[in-house]
Amino acid sequence: AQKVTQAQTEISVVEKEDVTLDCVYETRDTTYYLFWYKQPPSGELVFLIRRNSFDEQNEISGRYSWNFQKSTSSFNFTITASQVVDSAVYFCALSESHSNDYKLSFGAGTTVTVRA
Amino acid sequence: DTGVSQNPRHKITKRGQNVTFRCDPISEHNRLYWYRQTLGQGPEFLTYFQNEAQLEKSRLLSDRFSAERPKGSFSTLEIQRTEQGDSAMYLCASSLGGGPANYEQYFGPGTRLTVT
């Protein structure tokens, strides 16, 4: 069963628009970790953020912000005032504690295209 | 450069040939992970090491795949008798391990395998 669902396959915006990427996850663990990664055209996955299941505080880092809601099993990501350099594939991922391996289960990704 | 490195970056091989990829993790990282990513999908977990011990293998890792991390530093992933379905990007990641604060995985640039 898919543990992480990113329903949006592609999003295209004009520069300076805000864009929100949805992520819904599924787990039976009470302790788990959620991540967002960025994969630019060069291909290398870049770590953006980790959120622990016991910390529901939203976070802002520059133009990036994250909204974690356990009640809806969602961990959404917003880019404010998007720039062309934000064009990439963004992945949401889940790491569960029960197996102690902390492997990442990724969603299928959302391709964001920011047009000048 | 102190990030995760992978070699080669690209490999084209004929069906039936053996290939070997190398991953050099961040030097103080104890955990090393291999993932496979096919076009349009998120990475999928293959296997991971805690120091030199291979602790888990995914069902995706058929008998033709073998991974080693002989001295707990670099790792190799070998595919024997390659098939066209093995064509993918093979990603390596490392993490410090040892506690929740160290769970972020940092990825290398990947090795893109094309089997003709």
Short mmCIF file of C-alpha atoms in Angstrom, two decimals:
data_model
loop_
_atom_site.label_atom_id
_atom_site.label_comp_id
_atom_site.label_asym_id
_atom_site.label_seq_id
_atom_site.Cartn_x
_atom_site.Cartn_y
_atom_site.Cartn_z
CA ALA A 1 0.00 0.00 0.00
CA GLN A 2 1.20 3.47 -0.82
CA LYS A 3 2.33 5.13 2.38
CA VAL A 4 2.81 8.59 0.92
CA THR A 5 0.48 10.16 -1.60
CA GLN A 6 1.26 13.27 -3.56
CA ALA A 7 -1.89 13.80 -5.56
CA GLN A 8 -0.53 16.63 -7.69
CA THR A 9 1.60 15.32 -10.52
CA GLU A 10 2.52 18.68 -12.01
CA ILE A 11 2.04 22.31 -11.04
CA SER A 12 2.89 25.25 -13.27
CA VAL A 13 2.98 28.80 -11.94
CA VAL A 14 4.23 32.18 -12.98
CA GLU A 15 7.11 33.66 -11.05
CA LYS A 16 6.14 35.32 -7.76
CA GLU A 17 3.03 33.21 -7.37
CA ASP A 18 2.69 31.01 -4.29
CA VAL A 19 2.51 27.27 -4.76
CA THR A 20 1.36 24.64 -2.26
CA LEU A 21 2.29 20.99 -2.58
CA ASP A 22 0.08 18.42 -0.89
CA CYS A 23 1.30 15.34 0.92
CA VAL A 24 -0.85 12.75 2.68
CA TYR A 25 0.73 9.87 4.54
CA GLU A 26 -0.36 6.62 6.13
CA THR A 27 1.24 4.87 9.09
CA ARG A 28 0.31 2.90 12.18
CA ASP A 29 3.36 4.06 14.10
CA THR A 30 2.91 6.68 16.77
CA THR A 31 6.48 7.87 16.23
CA TYR A 32 7.44 8.70 12.68
CA TYR A 33 9.26 11.33 10.67
CA LEU A 34 8.24 13.26 7.61
CA PHE A 35 10.57 14.80 5.07
CA TRP A 36 10.55 16.96 2.00
CA TYR A 37 13.25 16.66 -0.64
CA LYS A 38 13.86 18.69 -3.78
CA GLN A 39 15.20 17.09 -6.96
CA PRO A 40 16.34 19.70 -9.48
CA PRO A 41 17.07 18.80 -13.11
CA SER A 42 20.61 17.85 -12.11
CA GLY A 43 19.08 14.86 -10.33
CA GLU A 44 20.51 15.08 -6.83
CA LEU A 45 17.97 14.91 -4.02
CA VAL A 46 18.33 17.86 -1.67
CA PHE A 47 17.06 17.58 1.89
CA LEU A 48 14.70 20.42 2.83
CA ILE A 49 13.07 19.57 6.15
CA ARG A 50 12.36 16.85 8.69
CA ARG A 51 9.33 16.92 10.98
CA ASN A 52 8.81 14.59 13.96
CA SER A 53 5.34 13.15 14.60
CA PHE A 54 5.26 14.59 18.10
CA ASP A 55 5.97 18.14 16.94
CA GLU A 56 3.05 19.69 15.11
CA GLN A 57 4.43 23.19 15.02
CA ASN A 58 4.45 24.65 11.57
CA GLU A 59 7.77 25.87 10.29
CA ILE A 60 8.94 28.65 8.05
CA SER A 61 12.33 28.90 6.44
CA GLY A 62 12.72 31.86 4.15
CA ARG A 63 10.22 31.44 1.32
CA TYR A 64 9.43 27.87 2.38
CA SER A 65 6.80 26.90 4.92
CA TRP A 66 5.38 23.60 6.06
CA ASN A 67 1.97 22.77 7.55
CA PHE A 68 1.85 19.51 9.51
CA GLN A 69 -1.61 18.29 10.58
CA LYS A 70 -1.78 14.88 12.27
CA SER A 71 -5.58 14.97 12.30
CA THR A 72 -5.63 14.77 8.52
CA SER A 73 -2.28 12.96 8.10
CA SER A 74 -1.01 15.75 5.93
CA PHE A 75 2.31 17.53 5.61
CA ASN A 76 1.92 20.26 3.03
CA PHE A 77 4.66 22.47 1.65
CA THR A 78 4.27 26.04 0.42
CA ILE A 79 6.71 28.06 -1.63
CA THR A 80 5.96 31.76 -1.34
CA ALA A 81 6.83 34.15 -4.16
CA SER A 82 8.14 31.38 -6.35
CA GLN A 83 11.27 31.82 -8.46
CA VAL A 84 12.47 30.07 -11.60
CA VAL A 85 15.14 28.31 -9.51
CA ASP A 86 12.34 26.60 -7.59
CA SER A 87 11.56 24.52 -10.68
CA ALA A 88 12.16 20.93 -9.63
CA VAL A 89 10.47 17.72 -8.56
CA TYR A 90 9.52 17.77 -4.90
CA PHE A 91 9.18 14.59 -2.90
CA CYS A 92 7.47 13.99 0.40
CA ALA A 93 8.77 11.00 2.36
CA LEU A 94 7.91 9.06 5.50
CA SER A 95 10.22 7.23 7.89
CA GLU A 96 8.65 4.89 10.43
CA SER A 97 10.23 3.92 13.72
CA HIS A 98 8.89 0.38 14.15
CA SER A 99 11.55 -1.35 12.08
CA ASN A 100 14.50 0.70 13.29
CA ASP A 101 15.86 1.01 9.77
CA TYR A 102 14.37 4.44 9.18
CA LYS A 103 14.23 3.88 5.47
CA LEU A 104 12.34 6.47 3.50
CA SER A 105 9.07 5.77 1.73
CA PHE A 106 8.65 8.38 -0.95
CA GLY A 107 5.63 9.72 -2.74
CA ALA A 108 5.61 9.86 -6.52
CA GLY A 109 6.67 13.50 -6.51
CA THR A 110 5.21 16.77 -7.76
CA THR A 111 6.89 18.52 -10.66
CA VAL A 112 6.88 22.27 -10.16
CA THR A 113 7.54 24.52 -13.12
CA VAL A 114 7.98 28.22 -12.45
CA ARG A 115 7.73 30.35 -15.59
CA ALA A 116 9.40 33.73 -15.83
CA ASP B 1 33.45 18.28 -1.39
CA THR B 2 32.28 16.41 1.71
CA GLY B 3 28.94 15.18 0.37
CA VAL B 4 27.94 11.72 -0.81
CA SER B 5 29.64 10.72 -4.04
CA GLN B 6 28.72 8.01 -6.52
CA ASN B 7 30.58 6.54 -9.44
CA PRO B 8 30.05 6.21 -12.27
CA ARG B 9 27.41 8.85 -12.94
CA HIS B 10 26.21 7.07 -16.05
CA LYS B 11 26.51 3.48 -17.18
CA ILE B 12 25.30 1.97 -20.41
CA THR B 13 25.52 -1.78 -20.63
CA LYS B 14 24.19 -4.60 -22.73
CA ARG B 15 21.67 -7.01 -21.36
CA GLY B 16 23.34 -9.89 -19.58
CA GLN B 17 26.43 -7.98 -18.52
CA ASN B 18 27.40 -7.35 -14.89
CA VAL B 19 27.74 -3.84 -13.52
CA THR B 20 29.07 -2.43 -10.26
CA PHE B 21 28.39 0.95 -8.73
CA ARG B 22 30.27 2.63 -5.92
CA CYS B 23 29.05 4.98 -3.20
CA ASP B 24 31.22 7.00 -0.83
CA PRO B 25 29.13 8.33 2.04
CA ILE B 26 29.79 11.35 4.22
CA SER B 27 32.77 10.28 6.27
CA GLU B 28 31.30 10.14 9.78
CA HIS B 29 27.97 8.61 8.70
CA ASN B 30 27.28 5.12 10.00
CA ARG B 31 24.22 4.33 7.92
CA LEU B 32 24.26 3.87 4.20
CA TYR B 33 21.17 3.30 2.04
CA TRP B 34 20.61 2.29 -1.57
CA TYR B 35 17.48 3.33 -3.46
CA ARG B 36 16.31 2.88 -7.02
CA GLN B 37 14.36 5.51 -8.91
CA THR B 38 12.57 4.90 -12.19
CA LEU B 39 11.26 7.62 -14.45
CA GLY B 40 8.38 9.57 -12.97
CA GLN B 41 8.53 7.80 -9.63
CA GLY B 42 9.93 8.45 -6.21
CA PRO B 43 12.97 6.51 -5.02
CA GLU B 44 12.34 3.01 -3.67
CA PHE B 45 14.35 1.46 -0.87
CA LEU B 46 16.67 -1.40 -1.79
CA THR B 47 18.94 -2.06 1.19
CA TYR B 48 20.82 -0.44 4.03
CA PHE B 49 23.95 -0.85 6.11
CA GLN B 50 24.77 0.02 9.68
CA ASN B 51 28.55 0.27 9.50
CA GLU B 52 29.60 -2.88 7.62
CA ALA B 53 26.49 -4.92 8.46
CA GLN B 54 23.74 -5.20 5.87
CA LEU B 55 20.63 -5.12 8.04
CA GLU B 56 17.74 -5.13 5.61
CA LYS B 57 17.02 -5.94 1.98
CA SER B 58 13.90 -5.02 0.08
CA ARG B 59 11.94 -7.56 -1.96
CA LEU B 60 13.01 -5.43 -4.93
CA LEU B 61 16.54 -6.73 -4.44
CA SER B 62 16.50 -9.94 -6.46
CA ASP B 63 19.21 -12.58 -6.29
CA ARG B 64 21.02 -10.81 -9.11
CA PHE B 65 21.70 -7.84 -6.84
CA SER B 66 24.35 -7.79 -4.15
CA ALA B 67 25.63 -4.98 -2.00
CA GLU B 68 28.64 -4.73 0.26
CA ARG B 69 30.19 -2.27 2.61
CA PRO B 70 33.38 -4.10 3.56
CA LYS B 71 34.99 -1.69 5.98
CA GLY B 72 31.99 0.35 6.94
CA SER B 73 33.04 3.13 4.62
CA PHE B 74 32.27 2.98 0.89
CA SER B 75 29.70 0.60 -0.53
CA THR B 76 29.28 -1.23 -3.81
CA LEU B 77 26.12 -2.39 -5.52
CA GLU B 78 26.54 -5.10 -8.14
CA ILE B 79 23.92 -6.24 -10.60
CA GLN B 80 24.59 -9.52 -12.36
CA ARG B 81 23.09 -10.53 -15.70
CA THR B 82 21.45 -7.16 -16.18
CA GLU B 83 17.97 -6.95 -17.66
CA GLN B 84 16.27 -4.05 -19.38
CA GLY B 85 14.02 -3.65 -16.36
CA ASP B 86 17.09 -2.76 -14.30
CA SER B 87 17.38 0.55 -16.15
CA ALA B 88 16.95 3.21 -13.49
CA MET B 89 18.74 5.76 -11.37
CA TYR B 90 20.51 4.13 -8.42
CA LEU B 91 20.77 6.48 -5.47
CA CYS B 92 22.94 6.21 -2.42
CA ALA B 93 22.26 8.07 0.81
CA SER B 94 23.93 8.24 4.19
CA SER B 95 22.95 9.35 7.65
CA LEU B 96 24.63 9.64 11.03
CA GLY B 97 22.25 7.20 12.70
CA GLY B 98 22.28 6.77 16.46
CA GLY B 99 19.21 8.79 17.36
CA PRO B 100 16.24 10.77 16.11
CA ALA B 101 18.25 13.93 15.65
CA ASN B 102 20.41 12.19 13.07
CA TYR B 103 17.85 10.65 10.76
CA GLU B 104 18.25 12.97 7.81
CA GLN B 105 19.52 11.09 4.81
CA TYR B 106 21.81 12.92 2.43
CA PHE B 107 21.82 11.71 -1.13
CA GLY B 108 24.48 11.38 -3.76
CA PRO B 109 24.00 12.40 -7.39
CA GLY B 110 23.06 8.88 -8.42
CA THR B 111 24.22 6.45 -11.08
CA ARG B 112 21.98 6.28 -14.11
CA LEU B 113 21.97 2.77 -15.57
CA THR B 114 20.76 2.08 -19.09
CA VAL B 115 20.51 -1.54 -20.18
CA THR B 116 20.25 -1.98 -23.94
#
